[in-house]
Amino acid sequence: QMQLVESGGGLVQAGGSLRVSCVASSRINAYAMGWFRRAPGKEREFVVGISWSGGSTDYADSVKGRFTISRDNAKNTVYLQMNSLKPEDTAVYYCAADLWGRGSISDTYDYWGQGTQVTVSS
């Protein structure tokens, strides 16, 4: 059973940047990793995913050009760099893992973290 722990959330002004991290309790080499978010009063939505090989990524249109996902398999960690943040990016951000996945919105993710709060003030 893989445990995922997110960190790095916080309060930032609009236009600012933030990097959130997700550390896994076991090796992530064979796992696609994804980031999702849930804003107040809204359903959870896919933000970005990276394939198990790291060779492909899939971004939601709302974050393209602003957010970047990366992975460090040696540290069992995946990162989400968020730039040019907007108030509508305010949400709890969750990471997830999918064995041998492509990191796409259609993947079925097997493991989930507890989330980290990101708040963007206007």
Short mmCIF file of N, CA and C in Angstrom, two decimals:
data_model
loop_
_atom_site.label_atom_id
_atom_site.label_comp_id
_atom_site.label_asym_id
_atom_site.label_seq_id
_atom_site.Cartn_x
_atom_site.Cartn_y
_atom_site.Cartn_z
N GLN A 1 0.84 -1.19 0.00
CA GLN A 1 0.00 0.00 0.00
C GLN A 1 0.88 1.25 0.00
N MET A 2 0.71 2.07 -0.99
CA MET A 2 1.51 3.28 -1.10
C MET A 2 0.84 4.43 -0.35
N GLN A 3 1.62 5.13 0.43
CA GLN A 3 1.14 6.35 1.10
C GLN A 3 1.70 7.55 0.37
N LEU A 4 0.86 8.56 0.18
CA LEU A 4 1.27 9.79 -0.49
C LEU A 4 1.03 10.96 0.46
N VAL A 5 2.03 11.80 0.60
CA VAL A 5 1.91 12.95 1.50
C VAL A 5 2.29 14.22 0.75
N GLU A 6 1.32 15.12 0.64
CA GLU A 6 1.55 16.40 -0.01
C GLU A 6 2.03 17.44 0.98
N SER A 7 2.77 18.40 0.49
CA SER A 7 3.22 19.52 1.31
C SER A 7 3.51 20.71 0.42
N GLY A 8 3.69 21.86 1.06
CA GLY A 8 4.08 23.05 0.31
C GLY A 8 2.96 24.01 0.01
N GLY A 9 1.74 23.65 0.39
CA GLY A 9 0.64 24.57 0.15
C GLY A 9 0.75 25.79 1.05
N GLY A 10 -0.08 26.78 0.76
CA GLY A 10 -0.07 27.99 1.56
C GLY A 10 -0.86 29.09 0.93
N LEU A 11 -0.63 30.29 1.42
CA LEU A 11 -1.31 31.49 0.95
C LEU A 11 -0.36 32.30 0.08
N VAL A 12 -0.81 32.67 -1.10
CA VAL A 12 0.02 33.44 -2.01
C VAL A 12 -0.86 34.47 -2.72
N GLN A 13 -0.26 35.58 -3.09
CA GLN A 13 -1.01 36.61 -3.82
C GLN A 13 -1.14 36.23 -5.28
N ALA A 14 -2.18 36.75 -5.89
CA ALA A 14 -2.38 36.53 -7.32
C ALA A 14 -1.14 36.99 -8.09
N GLY A 15 -0.75 36.17 -9.06
CA GLY A 15 0.45 36.45 -9.83
C GLY A 15 1.69 35.80 -9.27
N GLY A 16 1.59 35.29 -8.06
CA GLY A 16 2.73 34.67 -7.41
C GLY A 16 2.93 33.22 -7.80
N SER A 17 3.90 32.60 -7.16
CA SER A 17 4.26 31.21 -7.45
C SER A 17 4.30 30.38 -6.18
N LEU A 18 4.13 29.09 -6.39
CA LEU A 18 4.17 28.16 -5.28
C LEU A 18 4.56 26.80 -5.84
N ARG A 19 5.31 26.04 -5.07
CA ARG A 19 5.61 24.67 -5.47
C ARG A 19 5.12 23.72 -4.39
N VAL A 20 4.29 22.78 -4.80
CA VAL A 20 3.84 21.75 -3.89
C VAL A 20 4.53 20.44 -4.23
N SER A 21 4.72 19.62 -3.21
CA SER A 21 5.43 18.36 -3.37
C SER A 21 4.56 17.21 -2.88
N CYS A 22 4.88 16.03 -3.38
CA CYS A 22 4.19 14.82 -2.96
C CYS A 22 5.25 13.74 -2.80
N VAL A 23 5.39 13.24 -1.59
CA VAL A 23 6.36 12.20 -1.31
C VAL A 23 5.63 10.88 -1.11
N ALA A 24 6.13 9.85 -1.77
CA ALA A 24 5.53 8.52 -1.67
C ALA A 24 6.31 7.65 -0.68
N SER A 25 5.60 6.72 -0.07
CA SER A 25 6.22 5.84 0.91
C SER A 25 7.00 4.70 0.28
N SER A 26 6.83 4.52 -1.05
CA SER A 26 7.56 3.49 -1.76
C SER A 26 7.93 4.00 -3.15
N ARG A 27 8.64 3.19 -3.88
CA ARG A 27 9.15 3.63 -5.17
C ARG A 27 8.03 3.99 -6.14
N ILE A 28 8.24 5.07 -6.87
CA ILE A 28 7.22 5.53 -7.81
C ILE A 28 7.60 5.25 -9.26
N ASN A 29 8.70 4.54 -9.47
CA ASN A 29 9.22 4.33 -10.83
C ASN A 29 8.18 3.79 -11.80
N ALA A 30 7.31 2.92 -11.31
CA ALA A 30 6.35 2.27 -12.19
C ALA A 30 4.99 2.96 -12.20
N TYR A 31 4.92 4.12 -11.57
CA TYR A 31 3.63 4.79 -11.41
C TYR A 31 3.55 6.09 -12.18
N ALA A 32 2.43 6.26 -12.88
CA ALA A 32 2.08 7.59 -13.33
C ALA A 32 1.66 8.38 -12.10
N MET A 33 1.96 9.66 -12.10
CA MET A 33 1.61 10.52 -10.98
C MET A 33 0.75 11.66 -11.50
N GLY A 34 -0.27 11.97 -10.73
CA GLY A 34 -1.17 13.04 -11.14
C GLY A 34 -1.44 14.00 -10.00
N TRP A 35 -1.82 15.21 -10.39
CA TRP A 35 -2.28 16.21 -9.44
C TRP A 35 -3.74 16.55 -9.77
N PHE A 36 -4.53 16.60 -8.75
CA PHE A 36 -5.93 16.98 -8.85
C PHE A 36 -6.19 18.10 -7.85
N ARG A 37 -7.33 18.74 -8.00
CA ARG A 37 -7.70 19.76 -7.02
C ARG A 37 -9.21 19.79 -6.84
N ARG A 38 -9.59 20.24 -5.65
CA ARG A 38 -11.01 20.43 -5.34
C ARG A 38 -11.18 21.81 -4.74
N ALA A 39 -11.89 22.65 -5.45
CA ALA A 39 -12.20 24.00 -4.96
C ALA A 39 -13.46 23.95 -4.11
N PRO A 40 -13.64 24.92 -3.23
CA PRO A 40 -14.84 24.94 -2.39
C PRO A 40 -16.11 24.89 -3.21
N GLY A 41 -16.98 23.95 -2.88
CA GLY A 41 -18.26 23.84 -3.56
C GLY A 41 -18.20 23.23 -4.95
N LYS A 42 -17.05 22.72 -5.33
CA LYS A 42 -16.90 22.15 -6.68
C LYS A 42 -16.42 20.71 -6.60
N GLU A 43 -16.56 20.01 -7.70
CA GLU A 43 -16.07 18.65 -7.76
C GLU A 43 -14.55 18.63 -7.99
N ARG A 44 -13.96 17.52 -7.63
CA ARG A 44 -12.53 17.36 -7.87
C ARG A 44 -12.26 17.38 -9.37
N GLU A 45 -11.17 18.03 -9.75
CA GLU A 45 -10.82 18.09 -11.16
C GLU A 45 -9.36 17.73 -11.38
N PHE A 46 -9.10 17.18 -12.53
CA PHE A 46 -7.75 16.83 -12.95
C PHE A 46 -6.97 18.09 -13.27
N VAL A 47 -5.73 18.15 -12.82
CA VAL A 47 -4.88 19.30 -13.11
C VAL A 47 -3.78 18.92 -14.10
N VAL A 48 -3.04 17.87 -13.76
CA VAL A 48 -1.93 17.46 -14.63
C VAL A 48 -1.50 16.07 -14.23
N GLY A 49 -0.95 15.32 -15.20
CA GLY A 49 -0.40 14.02 -14.92
C GLY A 49 0.88 13.80 -15.69
N ILE A 50 1.71 12.90 -15.18
CA ILE A 50 2.96 12.54 -15.86
C ILE A 50 3.04 11.02 -15.89
N SER A 51 3.38 10.48 -17.05
CA SER A 51 3.42 9.04 -17.22
C SER A 51 4.49 8.40 -16.34
N TRP A 52 4.39 7.07 -16.20
CA TRP A 52 5.34 6.38 -15.34
C TRP A 52 6.76 6.56 -15.85
N SER A 53 6.93 6.69 -17.16
CA SER A 53 8.26 6.86 -17.73
C SER A 53 8.74 8.29 -17.68
N GLY A 54 7.81 9.20 -17.42
CA GLY A 54 8.16 10.61 -17.46
C GLY A 54 8.17 11.19 -18.86
N GLY A 55 7.84 10.36 -19.84
CA GLY A 55 7.94 10.79 -21.22
C GLY A 55 6.78 11.59 -21.74
N SER A 56 5.67 11.57 -21.01
CA SER A 56 4.51 12.33 -21.47
C SER A 56 3.81 12.97 -20.29
N THR A 57 3.19 14.08 -20.59
CA THR A 57 2.40 14.82 -19.59
C THR A 57 1.07 15.21 -20.20
N ASP A 58 0.13 15.48 -19.34
CA ASP A 58 -1.21 15.88 -19.77
C ASP A 58 -1.67 16.98 -18.83
N TYR A 59 -1.94 18.16 -19.37
CA TYR A 59 -2.33 19.31 -18.56
C TYR A 59 -3.78 19.70 -18.85
N ALA A 60 -4.46 20.10 -17.81
CA ALA A 60 -5.77 20.71 -18.01
C ALA A 60 -5.57 22.06 -18.71
N ASP A 61 -6.52 22.42 -19.56
CA ASP A 61 -6.39 23.68 -20.30
C ASP A 61 -6.24 24.88 -19.37
N SER A 62 -6.88 24.80 -18.23
CA SER A 62 -6.89 25.95 -17.31
C SER A 62 -5.51 26.24 -16.70
N VAL A 63 -4.59 25.29 -16.77
CA VAL A 63 -3.28 25.50 -16.15
C VAL A 63 -2.12 25.45 -17.14
N LYS A 64 -2.42 25.16 -18.40
CA LYS A 64 -1.36 25.07 -19.41
C LYS A 64 -0.59 26.38 -19.48
N GLY A 65 0.73 26.25 -19.52
CA GLY A 65 1.59 27.42 -19.60
C GLY A 65 1.89 28.06 -18.26
N ARG A 66 1.19 27.62 -17.21
CA ARG A 66 1.41 28.20 -15.88
C ARG A 66 1.94 27.17 -14.89
N PHE A 67 1.47 25.95 -15.00
CA PHE A 67 1.86 24.89 -14.07
C PHE A 67 2.80 23.91 -14.78
N THR A 68 3.71 23.33 -13.98
CA THR A 68 4.64 22.33 -14.52
C THR A 68 4.77 21.19 -13.53
N ILE A 69 4.59 19.99 -14.02
CA ILE A 69 4.78 18.80 -13.19
C ILE A 69 6.16 18.22 -13.48
N SER A 70 6.77 17.67 -12.43
CA SER A 70 8.05 16.99 -12.59
C SER A 70 8.14 15.88 -11.56
N ARG A 71 9.03 14.96 -11.81
CA ARG A 71 9.18 13.83 -10.89
C ARG A 71 10.66 13.55 -10.64
N ASP A 72 10.96 13.12 -9.43
CA ASP A 72 12.30 12.71 -9.05
C ASP A 72 12.17 11.31 -8.47
N ASN A 73 12.37 10.32 -9.29
CA ASN A 73 12.17 8.94 -8.86
C ASN A 73 13.13 8.55 -7.74
N ALA A 74 14.32 9.11 -7.74
CA ALA A 74 15.29 8.78 -6.69
C ALA A 74 14.79 9.22 -5.31
N LYS A 75 13.96 10.24 -5.30
CA LYS A 75 13.41 10.75 -4.03
C LYS A 75 11.96 10.34 -3.83
N ASN A 76 11.43 9.55 -4.76
CA ASN A 76 10.02 9.14 -4.68
C ASN A 76 9.10 10.35 -4.53
N THR A 77 9.40 11.37 -5.28
CA THR A 77 8.71 12.65 -5.12
C THR A 77 8.26 13.20 -6.47
N VAL A 78 7.08 13.78 -6.46
CA VAL A 78 6.58 14.50 -7.63
C VAL A 78 6.27 15.92 -7.19
N TYR A 79 6.53 16.85 -8.10
CA TYR A 79 6.38 18.27 -7.79
C TYR A 79 5.34 18.90 -8.73
N LEU A 80 4.74 19.95 -8.24
CA LEU A 80 3.87 20.79 -9.07
C LEU A 80 4.31 22.23 -8.86
N GLN A 81 4.94 22.79 -9.87
CA GLN A 81 5.33 24.19 -9.85
C GLN A 81 4.19 25.01 -10.42
N MET A 82 3.70 25.95 -9.65
CA MET A 82 2.56 26.76 -10.06
C MET A 82 2.99 28.22 -10.15
N ASN A 83 2.91 28.78 -11.34
CA ASN A 83 3.26 30.17 -11.57
C ASN A 83 2.03 30.96 -12.02
N SER A 84 2.15 32.26 -11.95
CA SER A 84 1.04 33.15 -12.37
C SER A 84 -0.28 32.70 -11.76
N LEU A 85 -0.25 32.47 -10.49
CA LEU A 85 -1.44 31.94 -9.82
C LEU A 85 -2.59 32.93 -9.84
N LYS A 86 -3.80 32.38 -9.92
CA LYS A 86 -5.03 33.16 -9.96
C LYS A 86 -5.90 32.76 -8.78
N PRO A 87 -6.79 33.65 -8.38
CA PRO A 87 -7.70 33.29 -7.28
C PRO A 87 -8.49 32.01 -7.56
N GLU A 88 -8.80 31.76 -8.82
CA GLU A 88 -9.55 30.54 -9.15
C GLU A 88 -8.72 29.27 -9.03
N ASP A 89 -7.43 29.40 -8.76
CA ASP A 89 -6.61 28.22 -8.48
C ASP A 89 -6.72 27.79 -7.02
N THR A 90 -7.41 28.56 -6.22
CA THR A 90 -7.61 28.21 -4.82
C THR A 90 -8.33 26.87 -4.70
N ALA A 91 -7.71 25.94 -3.98
CA ALA A 91 -8.27 24.59 -3.87
C ALA A 91 -7.39 23.76 -2.95
N VAL A 92 -7.90 22.60 -2.60
CA VAL A 92 -7.05 21.58 -1.99
C VAL A 92 -6.46 20.76 -3.13
N TYR A 93 -5.16 20.62 -3.11
CA TYR A 93 -4.45 19.91 -4.17
C TYR A 93 -4.05 18.52 -3.67
N TYR A 94 -4.39 17.53 -4.48
CA TYR A 94 -4.14 16.14 -4.14
C TYR A 94 -3.20 15.52 -5.18
N CYS A 95 -2.30 14.67 -4.73
CA CYS A 95 -1.55 13.87 -5.68
C CYS A 95 -2.09 12.45 -5.66
N ALA A 96 -1.85 11.75 -6.76
CA ALA A 96 -2.36 10.41 -6.93
C ALA A 96 -1.38 9.59 -7.76
N ALA A 97 -1.45 8.27 -7.60
CA ALA A 97 -0.54 7.37 -8.31
C ALA A 97 -1.31 6.28 -9.04
N ASP A 98 -0.86 5.96 -10.23
CA ASP A 98 -1.51 4.96 -11.08
C ASP A 98 -0.43 4.04 -11.65
N LEU A 99 -0.49 2.76 -11.30
CA LEU A 99 0.51 1.81 -11.73
C LEU A 99 0.54 1.68 -13.26
N TRP A 100 1.68 1.90 -13.82
CA TRP A 100 1.93 1.81 -15.27
C TRP A 100 1.02 2.75 -16.08
N GLY A 101 0.59 3.81 -15.45
CA GLY A 101 -0.33 4.71 -16.12
C GLY A 101 0.34 5.68 -17.09
N ARG A 102 -0.50 6.34 -17.84
CA ARG A 102 -0.03 7.34 -18.81
C ARG A 102 -0.04 8.75 -18.23
N GLY A 103 -0.65 8.88 -17.06
CA GLY A 103 -0.74 10.20 -16.45
C GLY A 103 -1.78 11.07 -17.12
N SER A 104 -2.77 10.45 -17.70
CA SER A 104 -3.80 11.23 -18.38
C SER A 104 -5.04 11.38 -17.52
N ILE A 105 -5.92 12.23 -17.96
CA ILE A 105 -7.15 12.47 -17.21
C ILE A 105 -8.01 11.21 -17.12
N SER A 106 -7.85 10.30 -18.06
CA SER A 106 -8.70 9.11 -18.10
C SER A 106 -8.14 7.94 -17.30
N ASP A 107 -6.97 8.10 -16.74
CA ASP A 107 -6.38 7.02 -15.94
C ASP A 107 -7.20 6.77 -14.67
N THR A 108 -7.11 5.56 -14.18
CA THR A 108 -7.71 5.23 -12.89
C THR A 108 -6.59 5.23 -11.85
N TYR A 109 -6.62 6.17 -10.96
CA TYR A 109 -5.56 6.32 -9.98
C TYR A 109 -5.85 5.46 -8.76
N ASP A 110 -4.81 4.76 -8.33
CA ASP A 110 -4.98 3.76 -7.28
C ASP A 110 -4.78 4.31 -5.88
N TYR A 111 -3.89 5.27 -5.74
CA TYR A 111 -3.54 5.79 -4.42
C TYR A 111 -3.67 7.31 -4.41
N TRP A 112 -4.09 7.82 -3.26
CA TRP A 112 -4.35 9.25 -3.13
C TRP A 112 -3.75 9.78 -1.83
N GLY A 113 -3.30 11.03 -1.90
CA GLY A 113 -2.85 11.70 -0.69
C GLY A 113 -4.00 12.42 0.00
N GLN A 114 -3.69 13.07 1.11
CA GLN A 114 -4.71 13.75 1.90
C GLN A 114 -4.93 15.20 1.44
N GLY A 115 -4.01 15.71 0.67
CA GLY A 115 -4.19 17.04 0.10
C GLY A 115 -3.45 18.13 0.85
N THR A 116 -3.20 19.21 0.14
CA THR A 116 -2.59 20.40 0.73
C THR A 116 -3.34 21.63 0.21
N GLN A 117 -3.63 22.55 1.09
CA GLN A 117 -4.44 23.72 0.73
C GLN A 117 -3.59 24.78 0.06
N VAL A 118 -4.08 25.25 -1.08
CA VAL A 118 -3.47 26.38 -1.77
C VAL A 118 -4.53 27.48 -1.85
N THR A 119 -4.19 28.65 -1.34
CA THR A 119 -5.10 29.78 -1.37
C THR A 119 -4.42 30.95 -2.07
N VAL A 120 -5.10 31.48 -3.07
CA VAL A 120 -4.57 32.60 -3.84
C VAL A 120 -5.46 33.81 -3.58
N SER A 121 -4.87 34.83 -3.03
CA SER A 121 -5.63 36.04 -2.71
C SER A 121 -5.56 37.03 -3.88
N SER A 122 -6.63 37.79 -4.03
CA SER A 122 -6.69 38.75 -5.14
C SER A 122 -6.13 40.11 -4.75
#
